[in-house]
PDB file of C-alpha atoms in Angstrom:
ATOM      1  CA  ASP A   1       0.000   0.000   0.000  1.00 59.00           C
ATOM      2  CA  SER A   2       2.698   2.526   0.956  1.00 66.00           C
ATOM      3  CA  LEU A   3       4.596   1.766  -2.263  1.00 64.00           C
ATOM      4  CA  ILE A   4       1.677   3.046  -4.298  1.00 73.00           C
ATOM      5  CA  ALA A   5       0.914   5.938  -1.924  1.00 75.00           C
ATOM      6  CA  ALA A   6       4.498   7.248  -1.557  1.00 74.00           C
ATOM      7  CA  PRO A   7       6.793   5.582  -4.122  1.00 74.00           C
ATOM      8  CA  LYS A   8       9.726   7.984  -3.595  1.00 75.00           C
ATOM      9  CA  ARG A   9       9.848   7.505   0.168  1.00 76.00           C
ATOM     10  CA  THR A  10       9.437   3.724  -0.103  1.00 79.00           C
ATOM     11  CA  SER A  11      12.039   3.352  -2.859  1.00 81.00           C
ATOM     12  CA  ALA A  12      14.614   5.243  -0.746  1.00 82.00           C
ATOM     13  CA  THR A  13      13.958   2.871   2.157  1.00 82.00           C
ATOM     14  CA  VAL A  14      14.215  -0.198  -0.082  1.00 84.00           C
ATOM     15  CA  ALA A  15      17.464   1.138  -1.621  1.00 88.00           C
ATOM     16  CA  ALA A  16      18.970   1.717   1.843  1.00 89.00           C
ATOM     17  CA  LEU A  17      18.035  -1.829   2.891  1.00 89.00           C
ATOM     18  CA  MET A  18      19.552  -3.281  -0.295  1.00 91.00           C
ATOM     19  CA  LEU A  19      22.798  -1.319   0.187  1.00 92.00           C
ATOM     20  CA  SER A  20      22.992  -2.509   3.803  1.00 92.00           C
ATOM     21  CA  LEU A  21      22.468  -6.117   2.722  1.00 91.00           C
ATOM     22  CA  ALA A  22      25.156  -5.779   0.019  1.00 92.00           C
ATOM     23  CA  LEU A  23      27.573  -4.339   2.599  1.00 92.00           C
ATOM     24  CA  VAL A  24      26.921  -7.183   5.035  1.00 92.00           C
ATOM     25  CA  ILE A  25      27.456  -9.809   2.321  1.00 91.00           C
ATOM     26  CA  SER A  26      30.696  -8.213   1.074  1.00 90.00           C
ATOM     27  CA  LEU A  27      32.119  -7.840   4.594  1.00 90.00           C
ATOM     28  CA  ALA A  28      31.224 -11.448   5.407  1.00 89.00           C
ATOM     29  CA  GLY A  29      33.048 -12.621   2.264  1.00 88.00           C
ATOM     30  CA  THR A  30      36.117 -10.566   3.104  1.00 86.00           C
ATOM     31  CA  ALA A  31      36.151 -11.802   6.701  1.00 88.00           C
ATOM     32  CA  ARG A  32      35.755 -15.431   5.617  1.00 86.00           C
ATOM     33  CA  GLY A  33      38.589 -15.130   3.082  1.00 82.00           C
ATOM     34  CA  SER A  34      40.909 -13.443   5.601  1.00 81.00           C
ATOM     35  CA  TYR A  35      40.070 -16.007   8.257  1.00 82.00           C
ATOM     36  CA  ALA A  36      40.861 -18.906   5.908  1.00 81.00           C
ATOM     37  CA  ARG A  37      44.240 -17.450   4.875  1.00 79.00           C
ATOM     38  CA  ILE A  38      45.319 -16.520   8.379  1.00 79.00           C
ATOM     39  CA  THR A  39      44.245 -19.869   9.871  1.00 80.00           C
ATOM     40  CA  GLY A  40      46.095 -21.700   7.113  1.00 78.00           C
ATOM     41  CA  TRP A  41      49.237 -19.707   7.889  1.00 73.00           C
ATOM     42  CA  VAL A  42      48.906 -20.277  11.653  1.00 74.00           C
ATOM     43  CA  ASP A  43      48.440 -24.027  11.118  1.00 73.00           C
ATOM     44  CA  SER A  44      51.575 -24.089   8.971  1.00 71.00           C
ATOM     45  CA  ALA A  45      53.835 -21.594  10.755  1.00 73.00           C
ATOM     46  CA  LEU A  46      53.013 -22.347  14.371  1.00 70.00           C
ATOM     47  CA  ASN A  47      52.802 -26.121  14.222  1.00 70.00           C
ATOM     48  CA  ALA A  48      55.441 -27.091  16.784  1.00 74.00           C
ATOM     49  CA  ASP A  49      54.525 -29.279  19.741  1.00 74.00           C
ATOM     50  CA  LEU A  50      56.519 -27.071  22.090  1.00 74.00           C
ATOM     51  CA  PHE A  51      57.931 -23.536  21.942  1.00 73.00           C
ATOM     52  CA  VAL A  52      60.757 -22.682  24.326  1.00 77.00           C
ATOM     53  CA  THR A  53      60.971 -18.925  24.777  1.00 73.00           C
ATOM     54  CA  SER A  54      62.581 -16.485  27.162  1.00 73.00           C
ATOM     55  CA  ALA A  55      59.227 -14.825  27.828  1.00 70.00           C
ATOM     56  CA  PRO A  56      55.724 -16.029  28.698  1.00 68.00           C
ATOM     57  CA  THR A  57      54.437 -15.131  25.194  1.00 66.00           C
ATOM     58  CA  LEU A  58      55.703 -15.537  21.649  1.00 60.00           C
ATOM     59  CA  THR A  59      55.490 -11.780  21.085  1.00 62.00           C
ATOM     60  CA  GLU A  60      58.719 -11.019  22.971  1.00 63.00           C
ATOM     61  CA  ARG A  61      61.231 -10.165  20.248  1.00 55.00           C
ATOM     62  CA  ASN A  62      64.528 -10.747  22.051  1.00 56.00           C
ATOM     63  CA  TYR A  63      64.989 -14.501  22.398  1.00 55.00           C
ATOM     64  CA  ARG A  64      68.468 -15.135  23.727  1.00 70.00           C
ATOM     65  CA  PHE A  65      69.511 -18.557  24.900  1.00 74.00           C
ATOM     66  CA  PRO A  66      73.013 -19.928  25.323  1.00 76.00           C
ATOM     67  CA  GLU A  67      74.189 -22.006  22.360  1.00 76.00           C
ATOM     68  CA  SER A  68      74.475 -25.037  24.643  1.00 83.00           C
ATOM     69  CA  MET A  69      70.734 -25.025  25.287  1.00 84.00           C
ATOM     70  CA  ALA A  70      69.918 -26.495  21.863  1.00 83.00           C
ATOM     71  CA  ALA A  71      72.076 -29.550  22.615  1.00 86.00           C
ATOM     72  CA  GLU A  72      70.507 -29.891  26.060  1.00 88.00           C
ATOM     73  CA  LEU A  73      66.984 -29.780  24.610  1.00 87.00           C
ATOM     74  CA  ALA A  74      67.914 -32.223  21.835  1.00 86.00           C
ATOM     75  CA  GLY A  75      69.108 -34.655  24.525  1.00 88.00           C
ATOM     76  CA  ILE A  76      65.634 -34.880  26.077  1.00 89.00           C
ATOM     77  CA  GLU A  77      63.862 -38.141  25.231  1.00 90.00           C
ATOM     78  CA  GLY A  78      61.077 -37.627  22.707  1.00 87.00           C
ATOM     79  CA  ILE A  79      62.567 -34.501  21.095  1.00 85.00           C
ATOM     80  CA  ARG A  80      62.877 -35.209  17.394  1.00 83.00           C
ATOM     81  CA  GLU A  81      64.199 -31.873  16.191  1.00 83.00           C
ATOM     82  CA  ILE A  82      65.289 -28.471  17.474  1.00 82.00           C
ATOM     83  CA  GLN A  83      64.881 -25.371  15.314  1.00 82.00           C
ATOM     84  CA  LYS A  84      66.701 -22.263  16.440  1.00 81.00           C
ATOM     85  CA  MET A  85      65.026 -18.962  15.681  1.00 79.00           C
ATOM     86  CA  ARG A  86      65.477 -15.396  16.742  1.00 79.00           C
ATOM     87  CA  THR A  87      63.336 -12.390  15.914  1.00 80.00           C
ATOM     88  CA  ALA A  88      64.201  -8.727  16.216  1.00 80.00           C
ATOM     89  CA  ARG A  89      62.468  -5.530  15.237  1.00 84.00           C
ATOM     90  CA  ILE A  90      64.447  -2.935  13.303  1.00 87.00           C
ATOM     91  CA  GLN A  91      63.625   0.373  11.624  1.00 90.00           C
ATOM     92  CA  MET A  92      63.839   0.477   7.816  1.00 90.00           C
ATOM     93  CA  ASN A  93      63.179   3.875   6.276  1.00 87.00           C
ATOM     94  CA  GLY A  94      61.207   4.949   9.330  1.00 89.00           C
ATOM     95  CA  SER A  95      58.989   1.849   9.545  1.00 90.00           C
ATOM     96  CA  PRO A  96      59.349  -1.126  11.880  1.00 91.00           C
ATOM     97  CA  VAL A  97      60.248  -4.434  10.234  1.00 91.00           C
ATOM     98  CA  LEU A  98      60.546  -7.864  11.810  1.00 88.00           C
ATOM     99  CA  ILE A  99      63.675  -9.871  11.082  1.00 87.00           C
ATOM    100  CA  ILE A 100      63.277 -13.626  11.448  1.00 85.00           C
ATOM    101  CA  ALA A 101      66.639 -15.353  11.725  1.00 83.00           C
ATOM    102  CA  ALA A 102      65.981 -19.097  11.451  1.00 83.00           C
ATOM    103  CA  GLU A 103      67.378 -22.396  10.313  1.00 84.00           C
ATOM    104  CA  LEU A 104      65.543 -21.990   7.036  1.00 84.00           C
ATOM    105  CA  LEU A 105      65.893 -25.453   5.510  1.00 84.00           C
ATOM    106  CA  LYS A 106      64.545 -27.068   8.675  1.00 84.00           C
ATOM    107  CA  ASN A 107      61.858 -24.394   8.826  1.00 81.00           C
ATOM    108  CA  GLN A 108      60.791 -25.016   5.241  1.00 81.00           C
ATOM    109  CA  ALA A 109      60.491 -28.760   5.852  1.00 81.00           C
ATOM    110  CA  THR A 110      58.289 -28.423   8.932  1.00 80.00           C
ATOM    111  CA  SER A 111      56.494 -25.109   8.323  1.00 79.00           C
ATOM    112  CA  PRO A 112      55.972 -24.712   4.582  1.00 78.00           C
ATOM    113  CA  ARG A 113      55.036 -21.259   3.333  1.00 82.00           C
ATOM    114  CA  GLU A 114      53.068 -20.185   0.300  1.00 84.00           C
ATOM    115  CA  ALA A 115      55.281 -18.665  -2.386  1.00 90.00           C
ATOM    116  CA  ILE A 116      53.902 -15.427  -3.777  1.00 92.00           C
ATOM    117  CA  GLU A 117      56.884 -14.720  -6.019  1.00 94.00           C
ATOM    118  CA  GLY A 118      59.752 -17.074  -6.833  1.00 92.00           C
ATOM    119  CA  ASN A 119      60.323 -20.810  -6.467  1.00 93.00           C
ATOM    120  CA  LEU A 120      59.872 -21.954  -2.860  1.00 90.00           C
ATOM    121  CA  ASP A 121      62.712 -24.524  -2.855  1.00 91.00           C
ATOM    122  CA  GLU A 122      65.156 -22.192  -4.613  1.00 94.00           C
ATOM    123  CA  MET A 123      64.404 -19.196  -2.365  1.00 93.00           C
ATOM    124  CA  PHE A 124      64.863 -21.202   0.837  1.00 91.00           C
ATOM    125  CA  ARG A 125      68.093 -22.756  -0.458  1.00 92.00           C
ATOM    126  CA  ALA A 126      69.476 -19.346  -1.469  1.00 94.00           C
ATOM    127  CA  ALA A 127      68.491 -17.633   1.779  1.00 92.00           C
ATOM    128  CA  ALA A 128      69.849 -20.529   3.877  1.00 90.00           C
ATOM    129  CA  ALA A 129      73.160 -20.231   2.006  1.00 90.00           C
ATOM    130  CA  GLY A 130      73.276 -16.491   2.794  1.00 88.00           C
ATOM    131  CA  ASP A 131      72.736 -15.494  -0.840  1.00 92.00           C
ATOM    132  CA  GLY A 132      69.685 -13.335  -0.181  1.00 93.00           C
ATOM    133  CA  VAL A 133      66.654 -12.680   1.952  1.00 94.00           C
ATOM    134  CA  ILE A 134      63.039 -13.854   1.781  1.00 94.00           C
ATOM    135  CA  VAL A 135      60.494 -11.077   2.339  1.00 95.00           C
ATOM    136  CA  SER A 136      56.869 -11.267   3.386  1.00 94.00           C
ATOM    137  CA  GLU A 137      54.138 -10.362   0.951  1.00 94.00           C
ATOM    138  CA  ASN A 138      53.140  -7.280   2.950  1.00 93.00           C
ATOM    139  CA  PHE A 139      56.782  -6.106   3.083  1.00 95.00           C
ATOM    140  CA  ALA A 140      57.004  -6.436  -0.715  1.00 96.00           C
ATOM    141  CA  VAL A 141      53.737  -4.581  -1.299  1.00 95.00           C
ATOM    142  CA  LEU A 142      54.419  -1.775   1.211  1.00 94.00           C
ATOM    143  CA  ARG A 143      57.935  -1.149  -0.133  1.00 94.00           C
ATOM    144  CA  ALA A 144      57.385  -2.043  -3.810  1.00 95.00           C
ATOM    145  CA  VAL A 145      60.102  -4.702  -3.927  1.00 96.00           C
ATOM    146  CA  SER A 146      60.157  -8.003  -5.764  1.00 96.00           C
ATOM    147  CA  VAL A 147      62.498 -10.905  -6.468  1.00 96.00           C
ATOM    148  CA  GLY A 148      65.843  -9.662  -7.773  1.00 95.00           C
ATOM    149  CA  ASP A 149      65.625  -6.256  -6.093  1.00 97.00           C
ATOM    150  CA  VAL A 150      68.360  -5.352  -3.636  1.00 96.00           C
ATOM    151  CA  ILE A 151      67.519  -3.997  -0.181  1.00 95.00           C
ATOM    152  CA  ASP A 152      69.655  -2.455   2.562  1.00 93.00           C
ATOM    153  CA  ILE A 153      69.082  -3.844   6.048  1.00 90.00           C
ATOM    154  CA  PRO A 154      70.353  -1.451   8.730  1.00 88.00           C
ATOM    155  CA  THR A 155      72.745  -3.046  11.219  1.00 83.00           C
ATOM    156  CA  PRO A 156      74.990  -1.593  13.929  1.00 82.00           C
ATOM    157  CA  SER A 157      77.993  -2.101  11.622  1.00 83.00           C
ATOM    158  CA  GLY A 158      76.353  -0.400   8.624  1.00 86.00           C
ATOM    159  CA  PRO A 159      73.846  -1.409   5.954  1.00 89.00           C
ATOM    160  CA  LEU A 160      73.729  -5.065   4.932  1.00 87.00           C
ATOM    161  CA  THR A 161      72.929  -5.106   1.196  1.00 92.00           C
ATOM    162  CA  VAL A 162      71.139  -8.277   0.103  1.00 93.00           C
ATOM    163  CA  PRO A 163      69.031  -9.360  -2.868  1.00 96.00           C
ATOM    164  CA  VAL A 164      65.413 -10.441  -2.440  1.00 97.00           C
ATOM    165  CA  VAL A 165      65.291 -14.134  -3.400  1.00 96.00           C
ATOM    166  CA  GLY A 166      61.613 -14.755  -2.709  1.00 96.00           C
ATOM    167  CA  VAL A 167      58.291 -13.421  -1.480  1.00 96.00           C
ATOM    168  CA  VAL A 168      56.134 -15.574   0.818  1.00 94.00           C
ATOM    169  CA  ARG A 169      52.875 -15.256   2.685  1.00 90.00           C
ATOM    170  CA  GLU A 170      53.949 -14.426   6.240  1.00 87.00           C
ATOM    171  CA  TYR A 171      51.688 -12.833   8.847  1.00 84.00           C
ATOM    172  CA  SER A 172      54.222 -12.453  11.680  1.00 83.00           C
ATOM    173  CA  ASP A 173      54.189  -8.662  11.426  1.00 85.00           C
ATOM    174  CA  GLN A 174      51.852  -6.125   9.829  1.00 86.00           C
ATOM    175  CA  GLN A 175      54.690  -3.939   8.544  1.00 88.00           C
ATOM    176  CA  GLY A 176      56.507  -6.871   6.964  1.00 90.00           C
ATOM    177  CA  ALA A 177      59.098  -9.476   7.794  1.00 90.00           C
ATOM    178  CA  LEU A 178      62.484 -10.527   6.435  1.00 91.00           C
ATOM    179  CA  SER A 179      63.706 -14.112   6.758  1.00 87.00           C
ATOM    180  CA  ASN A 180      67.317 -15.164   6.461  1.00 83.00           C
ATOM    181  CA  ALA A 181      69.669 -17.820   7.758  1.00 79.00           C
ATOM    182  CA  PHE A 182      70.022 -17.942  11.531  1.00 69.00           C
ATOM    183  CA  GLU A 183      73.793 -17.546  11.385  1.00 66.00           C
ATOM    184  CA  ASP A 184      73.764 -14.681   8.861  1.00 56.00           C
ATOM    185  CA  LEU A 185      71.347 -12.282  10.501  1.00 49.00           C
ATOM    186  CA  LEU A 186      72.058 -13.204  14.104  1.00 48.00           C
ATOM    187  CA  GLN A 187      75.455 -11.514  14.161  1.00 51.00           C
ATOM    188  CA  PRO A 188      74.721  -8.031  12.696  1.00 41.00           C
ATOM    189  CA  LEU A 189      71.787  -7.438  15.035  1.00 39.00           C
TER     190      LEU A 189
END
């Protein structure tokens, strides 16, 4: 009845309802897609049975254990493998970046990542050998870098110039993350 009596007022109400419904559907799709990607990454990246950290949470960025601790942990019955990892936050061009120094070949075998750019096996081999760095997808997008580009990582002893050997999906940090061999990036920090 009101549609015939006041078509302009009713059509505005119907249009507002339709726009609201479209917004709800689009946000639900975006949320579902984000949830699926993030849960897939968490299942892959954080799949260890036990994390040994120097803090009560995994968000502490300064993990420092004596070198002998890895051998001690490996000697415990039931421990199949130890993977050393250290994270540190640095400033690159005024923005915080997370550096992940890890035993990359072990990491790749147990926590596979999704390659966005480059060959996954080749990038992990090259980074583990110290021939480059793997960057997260958000790092690459925010700084417009891709495979083959050279970046300067600030260190106390001056910039460390390294090529980008791969881009992976990595949600460890919103501003981006760099992954390199444990031995290579541990020292300059």
